[in-house]
CSV table of C-alpha atoms in Angstrom, one decimal:
chain,number,residue,atom,x,y,z
G,1,MET,CA,-1.4,6.6,-21.9
G,2,ARG,CA,1.6,8.9,-22.6
G,3,VAL,CA,0.0,11.7,-20.5
G,4,TYR,CA,-0.4,9.4,-17.5
G,5,LEU,CA,3.2,8.1,-18.0
G,6,LEU,CA,4.4,11.7,-17.8
G,7,VAL,CA,2.4,12.2,-14.6
G,8,ILE,CA,4.0,9.1,-13.1
G,9,VAL,CA,7.5,10.4,-14.1
G,10,VAL,CA,6.9,13.8,-12.7
G,11,ALA,CA,5.6,12.4,-9.4
G,12,ALA,CA,8.5,10.0,-9.2
G,13,ALA,CA,11.2,12.6,-10.0
G,14,VAL,CA,10.0,15.2,-7.6
G,15,THR,CA,9.6,12.6,-4.8
G,16,TYR,CA,13.0,11.2,-5.4
G,17,LEU,CA,14.8,14.6,-5.6
G,18,THR,CA,13.1,16.1,-2.5
G,19,THR,CA,13.4,13.1,-0.2
G,20,PRO,CA,17.1,13.9,0.8
G,21,LEU,CA,16.0,17.4,1.7
G,22,VAL,CA,13.1,16.1,3.7
G,23,ARG,CA,15.5,13.7,5.4
G,24,ARG,CA,17.7,16.6,6.6
G,25,LEU,CA,14.6,18.5,7.7
G,26,ALA,CA,13.4,15.4,9.7
G,27,GLN,CA,16.8,15.2,11.5
G,28,ARG,CA,16.6,18.9,12.4
G,29,VAL,CA,13.0,18.8,13.8
G,30,GLY,CA,13.6,15.5,15.7
G,31,ALA,CA,11.4,13.3,13.5
G,32,VAL,CA,13.7,10.3,14.0
G,33,THR,CA,12.7,6.7,14.7
G,34,PRO,CA,14.5,5.6,17.9
G,35,LEU,CA,15.7,2.1,18.4
G,36,ARG,CA,13.0,0.0,19.9
G,37,GLU,CA,12.7,-3.7,20.7
G,38,ARG,CA,10.3,-4.3,17.7
G,39,ASP,CA,12.5,-2.5,15.1
G,40,VAL,CA,14.9,-4.1,12.5
G,41,HIS,CA,17.1,-1.1,12.0
G,42,SER,CA,20.3,-0.8,14.0
G,43,VAL,CA,20.7,3.0,14.0
G,44,PRO,CA,18.1,5.8,14.4
G,45,VAL,CA,16.5,6.6,11.0
G,46,PRO,CA,14.7,9.8,10.1
G,47,ARG,CA,11.1,9.5,9.1
G,48,MET,CA,8.5,12.0,7.7
G,49,GLY,CA,9.1,10.8,4.1
G,50,GLY,CA,5.4,11.5,3.4
G,51,VAL,CA,6.3,15.2,2.9
G,52,ALA,CA,8.4,14.3,-0.2
G,53,MET,CA,5.5,12.2,-1.6
G,54,LEU,CA,3.1,15.1,-1.0
G,55,LEU,CA,5.4,17.3,-3.0
G,56,GLY,CA,5.6,14.7,-5.8
G,57,LEU,CA,1.8,14.5,-5.7
G,58,ALA,CA,1.4,18.3,-5.9
G,59,ALA,CA,3.9,18.6,-8.8
G,60,ALA,CA,2.2,15.8,-10.8
G,61,LEU,CA,-1.2,17.3,-10.4
G,62,LEU,CA,0.1,20.8,-11.4
G,63,VAL,CA,1.5,19.3,-14.6
G,64,ALA,CA,-1.7,17.4,-15.2
G,65,SER,CA,-3.7,20.5,-14.8
G,66,ARG,CA,-1.8,22.1,-17.7
G,67,ILE,CA,-2.3,19.3,-20.2
G,68,PRO,CA,-5.5,19.5,-22.2
G,69,PHE,CA,-6.2,15.7,-21.9
G,70,THR,CA,-6.2,15.7,-18.1
G,71,SER,CA,-7.2,19.4,-17.5
G,72,ARG,CA,-10.8,18.3,-18.1
G,73,VAL,CA,-10.6,16.3,-14.8
G,74,PHE,CA,-9.8,19.5,-12.9
G,75,ASP,CA,-12.8,21.3,-14.6
G,76,ALA,CA,-15.2,18.5,-13.4
G,77,SER,CA,-16.6,18.3,-9.9
G,78,PRO,CA,-15.0,17.1,-7.8
G,79,GLY,CA,-11.6,18.0,-9.0
G,80,PRO,CA,-8.2,16.7,-8.0
G,81,GLN,CA,-7.4,19.9,-6.1
G,82,TRP,CA,-9.6,18.6,-3.2
G,83,VAL,CA,-7.7,15.3,-3.2
G,84,LEU,CA,-4.6,17.4,-2.7
G,85,VAL,CA,-6.2,19.3,0.2
G,86,GLY,CA,-7.2,16.0,1.9
G,87,ALA,CA,-3.7,14.6,1.3
G,88,ALA,CA,-2.2,17.7,2.8
G,89,ILE,CA,-4.4,17.5,5.9
G,90,VAL,CA,-3.6,13.8,6.5
G,91,CYS,CA,0.1,14.3,5.8
G,92,ALA,CA,0.2,17.2,8.3
G,93,VAL,CA,-1.3,15.0,10.9
G,94,GLY,CA,1.3,12.4,10.1
G,95,VAL,CA,4.1,14.9,10.3
G,96,ALA,CA,2.9,15.9,13.8
G,97,ASP,CA,2.8,12.3,14.8
G,98,ASP,CA,6.3,11.7,13.3
G,99,ILE,CA,7.7,14.5,15.5
G,100,VAL,CA,5.7,14.4,18.8
G,101,GLN,CA,3.9,11.0,18.7
G,102,LEU,CA,0.2,11.9,18.7
G,103,ASP,CA,-2.3,9.7,20.5
G,104,ALA,CA,-4.6,7.4,18.5
G,105,VAL,CA,-7.7,9.5,19.0
G,106,THR,CA,-6.0,12.6,17.6
G,107,LYS,CA,-4.8,10.8,14.6
G,108,LEU,CA,-8.2,9.3,13.9
G,109,ALA,CA,-9.7,12.8,14.2
G,110,GLY,CA,-7.3,14.0,11.6
G,111,GLN,CA,-8.1,11.2,9.2
G,112,VAL,CA,-11.8,11.8,9.6
G,113,LEU,CA,-11.3,15.5,8.9
G,114,ALA,CA,-9.3,14.8,5.7
G,115,ALA,CA,-12.0,12.3,4.5
G,116,GLY,CA,-14.8,14.7,5.5
G,117,VAL,CA,-13.3,17.6,3.6
G,118,MET,CA,-12.9,15.6,0.4
G,119,GLY,CA,-16.4,14.1,0.8
G,120,TRP,CA,-17.9,17.6,1.4
G,121,GLN,CA,-16.4,18.7,-1.9
G,122,GLY,CA,-17.7,15.8,-3.8
G,123,VAL,CA,-15.0,13.1,-3.5
G,124,SER,CA,-17.5,10.7,-2.1
G,125,LEU,CA,-19.3,7.5,-2.9
G,126,LEU,CA,-22.5,8.2,-4.8
G,127,GLN,CA,-23.4,4.6,-5.5
G,128,LEU,CA,-22.5,1.0,-4.6
G,129,PRO,CA,-22.1,-1.2,-7.8
G,130,ILE,CA,-23.4,-4.4,-6.3
G,131,GLY,CA,-25.6,-6.3,-8.7
G,132,GLY,CA,-26.7,-3.1,-10.3
G,133,VAL,CA,-26.8,0.3,-8.6
G,134,THR,CA,-27.4,0.6,-4.9
G,135,LEU,CA,-28.3,4.1,-3.7
G,136,LEU,CA,-28.4,5.2,-0.1
G,137,SER,CA,-29.0,8.6,1.6
G,138,ALA,CA,-26.3,11.2,1.4
G,139,PRO,CA,-25.3,11.0,5.1
G,140,ALA,CA,-25.1,7.2,4.8
G,141,MET,CA,-22.8,7.4,1.7
G,142,MET,CA,-20.7,10.1,3.4
G,143,ALA,CA,-20.3,7.8,6.4
G,144,ILE,CA,-19.3,4.9,4.2
G,145,THR,CA,-16.8,7.1,2.3
G,146,ILE,CA,-15.1,8.1,5.6
G,147,LEU,CA,-15.0,4.5,6.7
G,148,VAL,CA,-13.4,3.4,3.4
G,149,VAL,CA,-10.7,6.1,3.9
G,150,LEU,CA,-10.1,5.1,7.5
G,151,VAL,CA,-9.8,1.4,6.7
G,152,SER,CA,-7.4,2.1,3.8
G,153,VAL,CA,-5.2,4.6,5.7
G,154,ASN,CA,-4.8,2.3,8.7
G,155,ALA,CA,-4.3,-0.8,6.6
G,156,VAL,CA,-1.3,0.8,5.0
G,157,ASN,CA,0.0,2.0,8.3
G,158,PHE,CA,-0.2,-1.5,9.8
G,159,VAL,CA,1.8,-3.0,7.0
G,160,ASP,CA,4.6,-0.4,7.2
G,161,GLY,CA,7.0,-2.6,9.1
G,162,LEU,CA,10.0,-3.3,6.9
G,163,ASP,CA,12.2,-1.2,4.7
G,164,GLY,CA,10.4,-0.6,1.4
G,165,LEU,CA,7.4,-2.8,2.3
G,166,ALA,CA,4.5,-0.3,2.4
G,167,ALA,CA,5.7,1.7,-0.6
G,168,GLY,CA,6.3,-1.4,-2.7
G,169,ILE,CA,2.9,-3.0,-1.8
G,170,VAL,CA,1.0,0.2,-2.4
G,171,GLY,CA,2.9,0.8,-5.6
G,172,ILE,CA,2.1,-2.7,-7.0
G,173,GLY,CA,-1.5,-2.3,-6.1
G,174,ALA,CA,-1.6,1.2,-7.6
G,175,VAL,CA,-0.2,-0.1,-10.9
G,176,ALA,CA,-2.9,-2.8,-11.0
G,177,PHE,CA,-5.6,-0.2,-10.2
G,178,PHE,CA,-4.2,2.2,-12.8
G,179,LEU,CA,-4.3,-0.4,-15.6
G,180,TYR,CA,-7.8,-1.4,-14.7
G,181,SER,CA,-9.2,2.1,-14.4
G,182,TYR,CA,-7.5,3.2,-17.6
G,183,ALA,CA,-9.0,0.3,-19.6
G,184,LEU,CA,-12.3,0.7,-18.0
G,185,GLN,CA,-12.6,4.4,-18.8
G,186,ARG,CA,-11.3,3.9,-22.3
G,187,GLY,CA,-13.8,1.2,-23.0
G,188,GLN,CA,-16.7,3.2,-21.6
G,189,PHE,CA,-15.8,6.7,-22.9
G,190,PRO,CA,-13.5,6.3,-26.0
G,191,ASP,CA,-13.7,10.0,-26.8
G,192,ASP,CA,-12.7,11.3,-23.4
G,193,PHE,CA,-11.3,8.6,-21.1
G,194,SER,CA,-9.5,10.9,-18.6
G,195,SER,CA,-10.7,10.3,-15.0
G,196,LEU,CA,-10.0,11.2,-11.4
G,197,ALA,CA,-9.5,7.6,-10.4
G,198,THR,CA,-6.8,7.0,-13.1
G,199,LEU,CA,-5.0,10.2,-12.4
G,200,VAL,CA,-4.9,9.5,-8.7
G,201,ALA,CA,-3.7,6.0,-9.3
G,202,ALA,CA,-0.9,7.3,-11.6
G,203,THR,CA,0.3,9.8,-9.1
G,204,THR,CA,0.4,7.2,-6.4
G,205,VAL,CA,2.5,4.9,-8.6
G,206,GLY,CA,4.9,7.8,-9.2
G,207,CYS,CA,5.2,8.7,-5.5
G,208,CYS,CA,6.0,5.1,-4.5
G,209,VAL,CA,8.6,4.7,-7.3
G,210,GLY,CA,10.3,7.9,-6.4
G,211,PHE,CA,10.5,7.1,-2.7
G,212,LEU,CA,11.5,3.4,-2.9
G,213,PRO,CA,15.2,4.0,-3.7
G,214,HIS,CA,15.6,5.9,-0.5
G,215,ASN,CA,13.5,3.5,1.6
G,216,SER,CA,14.8,0.1,0.4
G,217,HIS,CA,16.9,-1.9,2.8
G,218,PRO,CA,18.9,-0.5,4.4
G,219,ALA,CA,16.5,2.5,4.5
G,220,ARG,CA,18.0,6.0,4.8
G,221,ILE,CA,14.5,7.4,5.6
G,222,PHE,CA,11.1,6.0,6.7
G,223,MET,CA,7.9,7.3,5.3
G,224,GLY,CA,6.5,7.5,8.8
G,225,ASP,CA,2.8,8.1,9.5
G,226,SER,CA,2.9,11.1,7.1
G,227,GLY,CA,3.6,8.7,4.3
G,228,SER,CA,1.6,5.7,5.2
G,229,MET,CA,-1.5,7.7,5.8
G,230,LEU,CA,-1.0,9.7,2.6
G,231,LEU,CA,-0.7,6.5,0.5
G,232,GLY,CA,-3.7,5.0,2.2
G,233,LEU,CA,-5.8,8.1,1.5
G,234,LEU,CA,-4.7,8.1,-2.2
G,235,LEU,CA,-5.7,4.4,-2.6
G,236,ALA,CA,-9.1,5.1,-1.0
G,237,THR,CA,-9.6,8.1,-3.2
G,238,ALA,CA,-8.9,6.1,-6.4
G,239,THR,CA,-11.4,3.5,-5.2
G,240,ILE,CA,-14.1,6.1,-4.4
G,241,ALA,CA,-13.6,7.9,-7.7
G,242,ALA,CA,-13.8,4.7,-9.7
G,243,THR,CA,-16.8,3.4,-7.9
G,244,SER,CA,-18.7,6.7,-8.2
G,245,THR,CA,-18.2,7.3,-11.9
G,246,VAL,CA,-18.7,3.8,-13.3
G,247,ASP,CA,-22.2,2.8,-14.5
G,248,PRO,CA,-22.4,-0.9,-13.4
G,249,GLU,CA,-25.0,-1.7,-16.1
G,250,THR,CA,-22.8,-0.3,-18.9
G,251,VAL,CA,-19.7,-2.1,-17.6
G,252,ALA,CA,-21.6,-5.4,-17.5
G,253,ASP,CA,-23.0,-4.9,-21.0
G,254,GLU,CA,-19.6,-4.2,-22.5
G,255,GLU,CA,-18.1,-7.1,-20.7
G,256,ILE,CA,-15.2,-5.1,-19.4
G,257,ALA,CA,-15.7,-6.2,-15.9
G,258,PRO,CA,-18.5,-7.6,-13.7
G,259,ALA,CA,-20.9,-5.0,-12.3
G,260,PHE,CA,-19.4,-5.3,-8.8
G,261,PHE,CA,-15.7,-5.2,-9.9
G,262,PRO,CA,-15.0,-1.6,-8.9
G,263,LEU,CA,-15.3,-2.8,-5.3
G,264,VAL,CA,-13.5,-6.1,-5.8
G,265,LEU,CA,-10.2,-4.7,-7.2
G,266,PRO,CA,-9.5,-2.3,-4.3
G,267,VAL,CA,-10.1,-5.1,-1.8
G,268,ALA,CA,-7.7,-7.3,-3.7
G,269,VAL,CA,-5.1,-4.4,-3.9
G,270,LEU,CA,-5.3,-3.9,-0.1
G,271,LEU,CA,-5.9,-7.6,0.8
G,272,VAL,CA,-2.4,-8.1,2.2
G,273,PRO,CA,-2.4,-5.0,4.5
G,274,LEU,CA,-6.1,-5.5,5.3
G,275,GLY,CA,-5.5,-9.1,6.3
G,276,ASP,CA,-2.5,-8.1,8.4
G,277,MET,CA,-4.6,-5.4,10.1
G,278,LEU,CA,-7.6,-7.6,10.8
G,279,LEU,CA,-5.3,-10.3,12.3
G,280,ALA,CA,-3.6,-7.7,14.5
G,281,VAL,CA,-6.9,-6.4,15.7
G,282,VAL,CA,-8.2,-9.9,16.6
G,283,ARG,CA,-4.9,-10.9,18.2
G,284,ARG,CA,-4.5,-7.8,20.3
G,285,THR,CA,-8.2,-7.8,21.4
G,286,ARG,CA,-8.0,-11.4,22.5
G,287,ALA,CA,-4.9,-10.6,24.5
G,288,GLY,CA,-6.8,-7.8,26.3
G,289,LYS,CA,-4.8,-5.0,24.7
G,290,ALA,CA,-5.9,-2.0,22.6
G,291,PHE,CA,-6.0,-2.8,18.9
G,292,TRP,CA,-3.5,0.0,18.2
G,293,HIS,CA,-1.0,-1.4,20.6
G,294,PRO,CA,2.1,-2.4,18.6
G,295,ASP,CA,3.5,-6.0,18.7
G,296,LYS,CA,5.9,-8.3,16.8
G,297,LYS,CA,3.4,-10.6,15.2
G,298,HIS,CA,2.7,-8.9,11.9
G,299,LEU,CA,3.0,-11.0,8.7
G,300,HIS,CA,6.4,-9.6,8.0
G,301,HIS,CA,7.6,-10.4,11.5
G,302,ARG,CA,6.5,-14.0,11.0
G,303,LEU,CA,8.4,-14.2,7.7
G,304,LEU,CA,11.5,-13.1,9.5
G,305,GLN,CA,10.9,-15.6,12.3
G,306,MET,CA,10.5,-18.3,9.6
G,307,GLY,CA,14.1,-17.7,8.5
G,308,HIS,CA,13.7,-15.3,5.6
G,309,SER,CA,16.2,-12.4,5.3
G,310,HIS,CA,14.9,-8.8,5.4
G,311,ARG,CA,15.0,-8.4,1.6
G,312,VAL,CA,13.5,-11.8,0.9
G,313,ALA,CA,10.7,-11.2,3.4
G,314,VAL,CA,9.9,-8.0,1.6
G,315,LEU,CA,10.0,-9.7,-1.8
G,316,VAL,CA,7.6,-12.4,-0.5
G,317,MET,CA,5.1,-9.8,0.6
G,318,TYR,CA,5.5,-8.1,-2.8
G,319,SER,CA,4.8,-11.3,-4.6
G,320,TRP,CA,1.6,-11.9,-2.7
G,321,ALA,CA,0.5,-8.3,-3.3
G,322,ALA,CA,1.2,-8.7,-7.1
G,323,PHE,CA,-0.6,-12.0,-7.2
G,324,LEU,CA,-3.7,-10.7,-5.6
G,325,SER,CA,-3.8,-7.3,-7.4
G,326,PHE,CA,-3.0,-8.5,-10.9
G,327,GLY,CA,-5.0,-11.7,-10.4
G,328,ALA,CA,-8.1,-9.7,-9.7
G,329,ALA,CA,-7.3,-7.3,-12.6
G,330,SER,CA,-6.9,-10.2,-15.0
G,331,TYR,CA,-10.3,-11.4,-14.2
G,332,ALA,CA,-11.7,-8.1,-15.5
G,333,PHE,CA,-10.2,-8.7,-19.0
G,334,LEU,CA,-9.9,-12.5,-19.4
G,335,PRO,CA,-12.5,-15.2,-19.6
G,336,LEU,CA,-13.1,-16.8,-16.2
G,337,VAL,CA,-11.4,-20.1,-17.1
G,338,GLN,CA,-8.3,-18.4,-18.4
G,339,ALA,CA,-8.2,-16.0,-15.4
G,340,LEU,CA,-8.5,-19.0,-13.0
G,341,ALA,CA,-5.7,-20.9,-14.9
G,342,VAL,CA,-3.4,-17.8,-14.7
G,343,ALA,CA,-4.2,-17.4,-11.0
G,344,LEU,CA,-3.5,-21.0,-10.2
G,345,ALA,CA,-0.1,-20.9,-12.0
G,346,ALA,CA,0.8,-17.6,-10.4
G,347,GLY,CA,-0.3,-18.8,-6.9
G,348,SER,CA,1.8,-21.9,-7.2
G,349,VAL,CA,4.9,-19.8,-8.0
G,350,VAL,CA,4.2,-17.5,-5.1
G,351,LEU,CA,3.7,-20.4,-2.7
G,352,ALA,CA,6.9,-22.0,-3.9
G,353,PHE,CA,8.8,-18.7,-3.5
G,354,THR,CA,7.4,-18.3,0.1
G,355,PHE,CA,8.1,-21.7,1.5
G,356,GLY,CA,10.5,-23.4,-1.0
G,357,PRO,CA,13.7,-21.7,0.2
G,358,LEU,CA,12.9,-22.5,3.8
G,359,PHE,CA,12.5,-26.3,3.1
G,360,TRP,CA,15.7,-26.2,1.0
G,361,ARG,CA,17.6,-24.4,3.7
G,362,ARG,CA,16.4,-26.8,6.4
G,363,SER,CA,17.2,-29.9,4.4
G,364,ARG,CA,20.7,-28.5,3.7
G,365,GLY,CA,21.1,-27.8,7.5
G,366,ARG,CA,20.1,-31.3,8.4
G,367,ALA,CA,22.6,-32.8,5.9
G,368,ALA,CA,25.4,-30.6,7.2
G,369,GLN,CA,24.7,-31.6,10.8
G,370,VAL,CA,25.0,-35.3,10.1
G,371,PRO,CA,28.3,-36.3,8.5
G,372,ASP,CA,28.6,-39.7,6.8
G,373,GLY,CA,30.6,-41.3,9.6
G,374,ALA,CA,28.2,-40.1,12.3
G,375,ALA,CA,25.2,-41.1,10.2
G,376,ALA,CA,26.7,-44.6,9.9
G,377,ALA,CA,27.2,-44.9,13.6
G,378,GLY,CA,23.7,-43.6,14.3
G,379,THR,CA,25.0,-40.5,16.1
G,380,ALA,CA,25.2,-36.9,15.2
G,381,PRO,CA,27.7,-34.3,16.4
G,382,PRO,CA,26.4,-31.8,18.9
G,383,ARG,CA,25.1,-28.5,17.5
G,384,GLU,CA,27.0,-25.4,18.4
G,385,PRO,CA,25.0,-22.4,19.5
G,386,SER,CA,24.4,-19.8,16.8
G,387,ALA,CA,26.3,-16.6,17.1
G,388,ARG,CA,23.9,-14.8,14.9
G,389,PRO,CA,22.4,-11.9,16.8
G,390,ARG,CA,18.6,-11.5,16.9
G,391,GLN,CA,17.2,-8.6,15.0
G,392,GLY,CA,14.6,-6.2,16.4
G,393,VAL,CA,11.6,-5.1,14.4
G,394,HIS,CA,10.5,-1.7,13.3
G,395,ASP,CA,6.8,-1.3,12.8
G,396,GLY,CA,4.3,1.5,12.3
G,397,ALA,CA,1.6,-0.1,14.4
């Protein structure tokens, strides 16, 4: 565990220290988010923060390659170096989009290229742990691998709409995935429990932790498509690596997790951004628009419209991501009854946090609008129009 904690610290430190430099570079090359009707920021903000996260990823992998415990992962096939290559490709596509606004087809081609290069070098699904082992042809598994990467990349991009939102949600999910993968590998292989999935999850946690101080509201830099696509690819890579290296029969025998659990946890980790993406696709298609056409009806927009402040809306999304991610992870290590009890208690807290402040605020507003004298007379004073300006909304998609 200490080795992985070191990897997290290195990724976080390098990302944190290089982000101000990337911010200045973004200003020079014109990678600045303009003020748009759907944005929440009031001044133009540089983007391209994914470059700093890529540097943090590279530094963490370099350190890991020099440590005996994790160096064995680099000697295996596939090695983390190909994850870095895929991350560099997708980040480069994102940087180009942050500067010149690429069209959707070009971005999709870049995402397929990154996933294809990793898959060609072995970072690919080899089996599907569903009720045992399901094996398909190599081309079919490659196609599924690319699809997993595309869904993850675009899910994170869709949820990147408020300061600190995407980095926080991905960081929370990566922590849950890291703990699950670490325990899974240690239970299966007590003599050598280093793995590509755990290493990638650890570096993802570090990149998010290092970037968040610069990206929290009010953000001084946005991650842009270079960051959202990078984080999505890393989450997909951890999923692919965990699914391909786990023997479902062994996992079930040792009662560490159900045989299908390597697929369940990634879905739970990405459930918030995936749900937001699916709702957006359905909503825009029904309206006769292209599914990549941006709008102001994402989950975070609705939280703002409900009356939550920017920071509270982000915390609400964090709480749902933590509930789903750690709830699924707890099911892997707790008996079903205990896991359900924990999930029920946690879900009640999250629901209360989401809707409780709104009911309390509305009840206070009604009480303030009806003074005692007016209430006794059965009349209420007229309401004055609010002077609070409406905020715009910033959104990746």
